[in-house]
C-alpha cells in the first residue's frame, strides 16, 4: 500500500473545505486549484495579491510552485498546467506574464502541456491554476 | 500490455456518447464527469435527484463513488476532484455539503486535491464532478 | 531520472506561450488543449478548420490524435478526454460527431472517460479538447 500524503505549504491559507492544497501518491503529484492569495496572515481572511492580472498570476504561480516543492517536485516535473481565466481579453497578457515567468525559472526539461479556458471565479479573482506532476 | 477497463456501475444511466463512466488502466482510475442523475430506471430518461444543490451534490458524489468502487477503489484513493458549479453563489453551500459528506465517509488518508470553477451545464443541472484516483 | 519529452507534431502551429502541445514522462502522456486549427502554414496565423461545430470538432480530434501518435500512443490509450464547448445547444450534435468519429477509429479497448462543460473560448472557436493517456 502506498500512502497519499497531503502537501500543505506553511504559507498557504486553510482550504475552505475538506480538500488538500496538494497530494502525492507514488510518483504522482496533484496541485489543487490555486488562486492569487497572499501568504496566510493570522486573523486575516485570504486576500488576493492585487487587483491586476499580473499580480494575481505571479502570486498564483508562486502558490502552485510552493505545493510542488512541498512534495519534492519542481516546475520541471509538471506535466499539465490548467489555467482558468475570467476574461478572454486577458489571454495575450497572460501569455506574456507566463513566458517571462518560466524564462526566469530556467526549465531544464520540456514545458508542461497547458489548457486555458474562460470560466467564472469568485468576485475579485481573475485567475486560477492547477497542475499535475510526475516525479522522476 | 496493460488493458484499459471500462467501469460501468449497474445503477448508472447509459452515457449519451461513446465514453465510459470510468476507466482503469494499471493503477490509474479516471471517473468521467458525473452529474446528479438518479439510478437508471428502464424506459425513463435520466432524471436529476432533485432541484436543490444539496440533492444534486449528494447524488453526484454517490455516482462518483460508485465508479470508484466498481474499479476497486475508494475515496481514499482519489487524488483530484474537479467540481463544476453553475453559480458562484453556491460555493459556501457546496463546501458545507462537501465537508459533511466526507466527514461521514471517514477518510483514512489525506483528502484529495480539488479545483472548483463556474461553468455552463445543461438545463436543470447545478453541479458536475469528476475524479482521478491512484490505486494502492 | 525519467525525462519529460515534448510532443510536437510537424503539422501543429507554434503554441502561443511556453507550453508543449503534449508531454510524455514514463508511461503518462498529456495532450494540451487542442482547438480546430488547420495544419500550420508558414507566414499565416493559426486558422480554424471552419465555422461549423462539425469541422472544428473533427479537426480538433485530429489534432489531439496527432499528439498521441507523436508520443507512440493511440486513442486506445486515452484515459480521459475533456471537451470544452461554448454552447449547451451543441451537446447533441457534438455527441453525434464524437460517436461517428470513434466508430471509424475502431477502438480495441474501452472508450475513454469524458467530461464536457461549457466555457468561454477565444472568438471563432467553438470547441477545445485535451486528453490524458496511459501507455501500455
Coordinates of C-alpha atoms in Angstrom, one line a residue:
Chain A
X1 CA 0.0 0.0 0.0
X2 CA 1.2 3.4 -1.0
X3 CA 0.1 6.3 1.2
X4 CA -1.4 9.5 -0.1
X5 CA 0.3 12.5 1.5
X6 CA -1.2 16.0 1.9
X7 CA 1.0 18.8 0.8
X8 CA 0.4 21.9 2.8
X9 CA 2.9 24.8 2.4
X10 CA 3.3 26.8 5.6
X11 CA 2.5 30.0 3.7
X12 CA -0.9 28.7 2.4
X13 CA -4.3 29.7 3.7
X14 CA -6.5 27.0 5.1
X15 CA -8.6 25.4 2.3
X16 CA -12.3 26.4 2.6
X17 CA -13.4 22.8 2.6
X18 CA -12.0 19.2 3.2
X19 CA -9.5 19.2 0.4
X20 CA -5.7 19.4 0.3
X21 CA -3.7 22.1 -1.5
X22 CA -1.8 19.2 -3.0
X23 CA -1.5 15.4 -2.7
X24 CA 1.3 13.0 -3.6
X25 CA 0.9 9.3 -4.0
X26 CA 3.6 7.1 -5.6
X27 CA 5.2 9.3 -8.3
X28 CA 2.1 11.4 -9.0
X29 CA 1.6 14.9 -7.5
X30 CA -1.6 16.8 -7.9
X31 CA -1.8 20.5 -7.1
X32 CA -5.3 21.8 -6.2
X33 CA -6.6 24.9 -7.9
X34 CA -4.6 27.8 -6.6
X35 CA -5.6 31.4 -6.7
X36 CA -3.6 34.6 -6.1
X37 CA -3.9 34.7 -2.3
X38 CA -1.0 36.3 -0.4
X39 CA 0.7 34.2 2.2
X40 CA -1.7 33.5 5.1
X41 CA -1.8 36.1 7.9
X42 CA -3.3 35.1 11.2
X43 CA -6.7 36.5 11.9
X44 CA -7.0 37.8 8.3
X45 CA -9.2 36.5 5.6
X46 CA -7.5 35.2 2.4
X47 CA -6.5 38.3 0.4
X48 CA -5.5 38.4 -3.3
X49 CA -2.1 39.7 -4.2
X50 CA -3.6 42.7 -6.0
X51 CA -6.3 43.7 -8.5
X52 CA -4.2 43.3 -11.6
X53 CA -3.8 40.1 -13.7
X54 CA 0.0 40.4 -13.4
X55 CA 0.0 40.5 -9.6
X56 CA -2.6 37.7 -9.3
X57 CA -0.9 35.5 -11.9
X58 CA 2.6 35.7 -10.3
X59 CA 1.2 35.0 -6.9
X60 CA -0.8 32.1 -8.2
X61 CA 2.2 30.6 -9.9
X62 CA 4.2 31.1 -6.7
X63 CA 1.4 29.2 -4.8
X64 CA 1.5 26.3 -7.3
X65 CA 5.3 26.2 -7.1
X66 CA 5.2 26.1 -3.3
X67 CA 2.9 23.0 -3.4
X68 CA 5.2 21.3 -6.0
X69 CA 8.2 22.0 -3.8
X70 CA 6.4 20.8 -0.7
X71 CA 6.2 17.4 -2.5
X72 CA 9.8 17.4 -3.6
X73 CA 9.0 18.4 -7.2
X74 CA 9.6 21.4 -9.3
X75 CA 8.2 23.0 -12.5
X76 CA 10.3 20.6 -14.5
X77 CA 8.1 17.8 -13.2
X78 CA 4.9 19.4 -14.2
X79 CA 3.0 17.5 -17.0
X80 CA -0.1 19.7 -17.2
X81 CA -1.0 23.2 -16.1
X82 CA -4.6 24.2 -16.3
X83 CA -5.2 27.9 -16.4
X84 CA -8.7 29.3 -15.7
X85 CA -9.2 33.0 -16.7
X86 CA -12.3 35.0 -16.3
X87 CA -11.9 37.2 -19.4
X88 CA -10.9 36.2 -23.0
X89 CA -9.3 39.7 -23.3
X90 CA -6.6 38.6 -20.7
X91 CA -5.1 35.8 -22.9
X92 CA -2.3 37.8 -24.6
X93 CA -1.2 39.4 -21.3
X94 CA -1.4 36.1 -19.5
X95 CA 0.9 34.6 -22.1
X96 CA 3.4 37.4 -21.7
X97 CA 3.5 37.0 -17.9
X98 CA 3.6 33.2 -18.3
X99 CA 6.5 33.2 -20.7
X100 CA 8.6 35.7 -18.7
X101 CA 7.9 33.7 -15.5
X102 CA 9.0 30.4 -17.0
X103 CA 12.0 32.1 -18.6
X104 CA 13.2 33.1 -15.2
X105 CA 12.5 29.6 -13.8
X106 CA 15.1 28.2 -16.2
X107 CA 13.4 24.9 -17.0
X108 CA 15.7 22.1 -17.8
X109 CA 13.0 19.9 -19.4
X110 CA 10.2 20.4 -21.9
X111 CA 7.5 22.9 -20.8
X112 CA 4.3 21.3 -19.4
X113 CA 1.2 21.0 -21.5
X114 CA -1.5 23.6 -20.9
X115 CA -5.2 24.1 -21.3
X116 CA -6.6 27.6 -20.9
X117 CA -10.4 28.2 -20.7
X118 CA -12.6 31.1 -19.5
X119 CA -14.9 30.4 -16.6
X120 CA -16.5 32.2 -13.7
X121 CA -14.5 32.7 -10.5
X122 CA -15.4 34.2 -7.1
X123 CA -15.5 38.0 -7.1
X124 CA -12.1 39.7 -7.2
X125 CA -10.3 36.7 -8.6
X126 CA -9.0 36.8 -12.2
X127 CA -7.1 33.5 -12.5
X128 CA -6.9 30.0 -11.0
X129 CA -4.3 27.4 -11.9
X130 CA -3.9 23.7 -11.0
X131 CA -1.2 21.3 -12.1
X132 CA -0.4 17.6 -12.4
X133 CA 3.2 16.5 -11.9
X134 CA 5.1 13.2 -12.3
X135 CA 8.1 12.9 -10.2
X136 CA 11.3 11.4 -11.6
Chain B
X1 CA 0.4 -4.7 -22.4
X2 CA -2.0 -3.4 -19.8
X3 CA -5.7 -3.4 -20.7
X4 CA -7.9 -0.4 -20.1
X5 CA -11.1 -1.5 -18.4
X6 CA -14.5 0.3 -18.6
X7 CA -16.1 0.9 -15.2
X8 CA -19.9 0.8 -15.5
X9 CA -21.9 0.6 -12.3
X10 CA -25.2 -1.2 -12.7
X11 CA -27.1 1.8 -11.4
X12 CA -25.7 4.2 -14.0
X13 CA -27.6 5.6 -16.9
X14 CA -26.1 4.9 -20.4
X15 CA -23.6 7.6 -21.4
X16 CA -25.0 9.9 -24.1
X17 CA -22.0 9.1 -26.3
X18 CA -19.1 6.7 -26.8
X19 CA -17.4 7.3 -23.5
X20 CA -17.1 5.3 -20.3
X21 CA -18.3 6.4 -16.8
X22 CA -14.9 5.4 -15.6
X23 CA -11.8 3.6 -16.9
X24 CA -8.9 1.8 -15.1
X25 CA -5.5 1.1 -16.5
X26 CA -2.6 0.0 -14.4
X27 CA -3.0 1.8 -11.1
X28 CA -4.8 4.8 -12.5
X29 CA -8.6 5.2 -12.4
X30 CA -10.4 8.1 -14.1
X31 CA -14.0 8.9 -13.3
X32 CA -15.9 10.7 -16.0
X33 CA -17.9 13.8 -15.3
X34 CA -20.8 12.7 -13.1
X35 CA -24.0 14.7 -12.6
X36 CA -26.8 14.2 -10.1
X37 CA -28.8 11.6 -12.1
X38 CA -30.8 9.1 -10.0
X39 CA -30.2 5.4 -10.6
X40 CA -31.3 4.4 -14.1
X41 CA -34.9 3.3 -14.5
X42 CA -35.8 1.3 -17.6
X43 CA -37.7 3.3 -20.2
X44 CA -37.1 6.6 -18.3
X45 CA -34.9 9.4 -19.4
X46 CA -32.0 10.3 -17.0
X47 CA -33.5 12.4 -14.1
X48 CA -31.6 14.6 -11.6
X49 CA -32.0 13.7 -7.9
X50 CA -33.9 17.0 -7.2
X51 CA -33.8 20.7 -7.9
X52 CA -31.6 21.7 -4.9
X53 CA -27.9 21.9 -4.8
X54 CA -27.9 19.6 -1.8
X55 CA -29.8 16.8 -3.5
X56 CA -27.8 17.0 -6.7
X57 CA -24.4 17.2 -4.9
X58 CA -25.1 14.2 -2.8
X59 CA -26.3 12.1 -5.7
X60 CA -23.3 13.3 -7.8
X61 CA -20.9 12.3 -5.1
X62 CA -22.7 8.9 -4.8
X63 CA -22.3 8.4 -8.6
X64 CA -18.6 9.2 -8.5
X65 CA -18.1 6.8 -5.5
X66 CA -19.9 4.0 -7.4
X67 CA -17.5 4.3 -10.2
X68 CA -14.5 4.3 -7.9
X69 CA -15.9 1.2 -6.1
X70 CA -16.6 -0.5 -9.5
X71 CA -12.8 -0.2 -10.0
X72 CA -11.8 -1.5 -6.6
X73 CA -11.0 2.0 -5.3
X74 CA -12.5 4.3 -2.7
X75 CA -12.5 8.0 -1.8
X76 CA -9.2 7.4 0.0
X77 CA -7.6 6.7 -3.4
X78 CA -8.9 10.0 -5.0
X79 CA -6.0 12.3 -5.9
X80 CA -8.1 15.1 -7.6
X81 CA -11.7 16.0 -7.5
X82 CA -12.9 18.6 -10.1
X83 CA -16.1 20.4 -9.1
X84 CA -18.1 22.3 -11.8
X85 CA -20.7 24.6 -10.4
X86 CA -23.0 26.9 -12.4
X87 CA -23.3 29.7 -9.8
X88 CA -20.6 31.4 -7.7
X89 CA -23.3 31.9 -5.0
X90 CA -23.3 28.2 -4.4
X91 CA -19.7 27.9 -3.2
X92 CA -20.4 28.2 0.5
X93 CA -23.2 25.8 0.5
X94 CA -21.2 23.3 -1.7
X95 CA -18.4 23.4 0.9
X96 CA -20.8 22.7 3.8
X97 CA -22.3 19.7 1.9
X98 CA -18.9 18.5 0.8
X99 CA -17.4 18.6 4.3
X100 CA -20.3 16.9 5.9
X101 CA -20.3 14.2 3.2
X102 CA -16.6 13.5 3.6
X103 CA -16.8 13.6 7.4
X104 CA -19.3 10.7 7.1
X105 CA -17.1 8.8 4.7
X106 CA -14.4 8.6 7.4
X107 CA -11.4 9.1 5.2
X108 CA -8.2 7.3 6.4
X109 CA -5.9 9.2 4.2
X110 CA -5.4 12.9 3.2
X111 CA -8.3 14.5 1.4
X112 CA -8.0 14.8 -2.4
X113 CA -6.9 18.0 -4.1
X114 CA -9.8 19.9 -5.6
X115 CA -10.5 22.6 -8.2
X116 CA -13.8 24.4 -8.3
X117 CA -14.8 26.5 -11.3
X118 CA -18.1 28.0 -12.6
X119 CA -19.2 26.9 -16.0
X120 CA -22.4 26.3 -18.0
X121 CA -24.2 23.0 -17.7
X122 CA -27.3 21.5 -19.4
X123 CA -30.6 23.0 -18.1
X124 CA -31.6 21.6 -14.7
X125 CA -28.1 20.6 -13.7
X126 CA -26.3 22.6 -10.9
X127 CA -23.1 20.5 -10.5
X128 CA -20.8 18.1 -12.2
X129 CA -17.9 16.3 -10.6
X130 CA -15.1 14.1 -12.0
X131 CA -12.2 12.5 -10.2
X132 CA -8.7 10.9 -10.8
X133 CA -7.6 8.2 -8.4
X134 CA -4.4 6.2 -7.9
X135 CA -4.9 2.7 -6.6
X136 CA -2.5 1.5 -3.9
Chain C
X1 CA 15.6 10.1 -13.6
X2 CA 12.9 9.9 -16.2
X3 CA 12.9 12.7 -18.8
X4 CA 9.9 14.6 -19.8
X5 CA 9.6 14.8 -23.6
X6 CA 7.8 17.5 -25.6
X7 CA 5.5 16.1 -28.3
X8 CA 5.3 18.5 -31.3
X9 CA 3.6 17.2 -34.4
X10 CA 5.1 18.8 -37.5
X11 CA 1.6 19.9 -38.6
X12 CA 0.9 21.9 -35.4
X13 CA 1.0 25.7 -35.1
X14 CA 3.5 27.1 -32.6
X15 CA 1.9 27.3 -29.1
X16 CA 1.2 31.0 -28.2
X17 CA 3.2 30.6 -25.0
X18 CA 5.9 28.4 -23.3
X19 CA 3.9 25.2 -23.2
X20 CA 4.1 22.0 -25.1
X21 CA 1.3 20.5 -27.3
X22 CA 1.9 17.3 -25.5
X23 CA 4.4 15.8 -23.0
X24 CA 5.3 12.3 -22.1
X25 CA 7.0 11.1 -19.0
X26 CA 7.3 7.5 -18.0
X27 CA 4.0 5.9 -19.2
X28 CA 1.9 9.0 -18.9
X29 CA 1.1 11.2 -21.9
X30 CA -0.7 14.5 -21.5
X31 CA -2.2 16.3 -24.6
X32 CA -2.6 20.1 -24.1
X33 CA -5.9 21.8 -25.0
X34 CA -6.3 21.5 -28.8
X35 CA -8.6 23.6 -30.9
X36 CA -9.7 23.2 -34.5
X37 CA -6.7 24.9 -36.1
X38 CA -5.8 23.7 -39.6
X39 CA -2.2 22.4 -40.1
X40 CA 0.3 25.3 -39.8
X41 CA 1.0 27.2 -42.9
X42 CA 4.2 29.4 -43.0
X43 CA 3.5 33.1 -42.6
X44 CA -0.1 32.5 -41.8
X45 CA -1.8 33.0 -38.4
X46 CA -3.5 29.9 -36.9
X47 CA -6.8 29.4 -38.7
X48 CA -9.8 27.2 -37.6
X49 CA -10.9 24.5 -39.9
X50 CA -14.3 26.1 -40.5
X51 CA -17.1 27.9 -38.9
X52 CA -19.2 24.8 -38.1
X53 CA -19.1 22.6 -35.0
X54 CA -18.5 19.6 -37.2
X55 CA -15.5 21.0 -39.0
X56 CA -13.9 22.3 -35.8
X57 CA -14.6 19.1 -33.8
X58 CA -13.1 16.8 -36.5
X59 CA -10.0 19.0 -36.8
X60 CA -9.6 19.2 -33.0
X61 CA -9.9 15.4 -32.7
X62 CA -7.3 15.0 -35.5
X63 CA -5.0 17.5 -33.6
X64 CA -5.3 15.5 -30.4
X65 CA -4.7 12.2 -32.2
X66 CA -1.5 13.6 -33.8
X67 CA -0.1 14.5 -30.4
X68 CA -1.0 11.0 -29.1
X69 CA 0.7 9.4 -32.1
X70 CA 3.7 11.6 -31.8
X71 CA 4.2 10.0 -28.4
X72 CA 3.6 6.5 -29.6
X73 CA 0.1 6.3 -28.3
X74 CA -3.3 6.0 -29.8
X75 CA -6.9 6.7 -28.9
X76 CA -6.9 3.2 -27.2
X77 CA -4.5 4.6 -24.6
X78 CA -6.7 7.6 -23.8
X79 CA -8.0 7.6 -20.2
X80 CA -9.7 10.9 -20.1
X81 CA -11.0 13.3 -22.8
X82 CA -12.0 16.8 -21.7
X83 CA -14.4 18.6 -24.0
X84 CA -15.0 22.3 -23.7
X85 CA -17.9 23.6 -25.7
X86 CA -19.1 27.2 -25.8
X87 CA -22.8 26.5 -26.2
X88 CA -25.1 24.0 -24.4
X89 CA -27.1 23.8 -27.6
X90 CA -24.2 22.0 -29.2
X91 CA -24.2 18.9 -26.9
X92 CA -26.4 16.6 -29.1
X93 CA -24.5 17.4 -32.3
X94 CA -21.2 17.0 -30.5
X95 CA -22.2 13.6 -29.4
X96 CA -23.2 12.5 -32.9
X97 CA -19.9 13.7 -34.4
X98 CA -18.0 12.1 -31.5
X99 CA -19.7 8.8 -31.9
X100 CA -19.2 8.6 -35.6
X101 CA -15.6 9.6 -35.3
X102 CA -14.8 6.9 -32.7
X103 CA -16.8 4.3 -34.6
X104 CA -14.4 5.0 -37.6
X105 CA -11.4 4.8 -35.3
X106 CA -12.2 1.2 -34.5
X107 CA -11.2 1.3 -30.8
X108 CA -10.0 -2.1 -29.5
X109 CA -10.3 -1.1 -25.8
X110 CA -12.9 0.6 -23.7
X111 CA -13.7 4.3 -24.6
X112 CA -12.0 6.9 -22.5
X113 CA -13.9 8.7 -19.7
X114 CA -15.1 12.1 -20.7
X115 CA -16.2 15.4 -19.1
X116 CA -18.0 18.1 -21.1
X117 CA -18.5 21.6 -19.7
X118 CA -19.5 24.9 -21.3
X119 CA -16.9 27.7 -21.1
X120 CA -15.7 30.8 -22.9
X121 CA -13.2 30.4 -25.7
X122 CA -11.5 33.0 -27.9
X123 CA -13.7 34.4 -30.7
X124 CA -14.3 32.0 -33.6
X125 CA -13.6 28.8 -31.6
X126 CA -16.4 26.5 -30.6
X127 CA -14.6 23.6 -29.1
X128 CA -11.4 22.7 -27.2
X129 CA -10.3 19.2 -26.2
X130 CA -7.5 17.9 -24.1
X131 CA -6.6 14.3 -23.2
X132 CA -4.7 12.2 -20.7
X133 CA -3.3 8.8 -21.9
X134 CA -1.5 5.9 -20.2
X135 CA 0.7 3.9 -22.4
X136 CA 0.7 0.2 -22.2

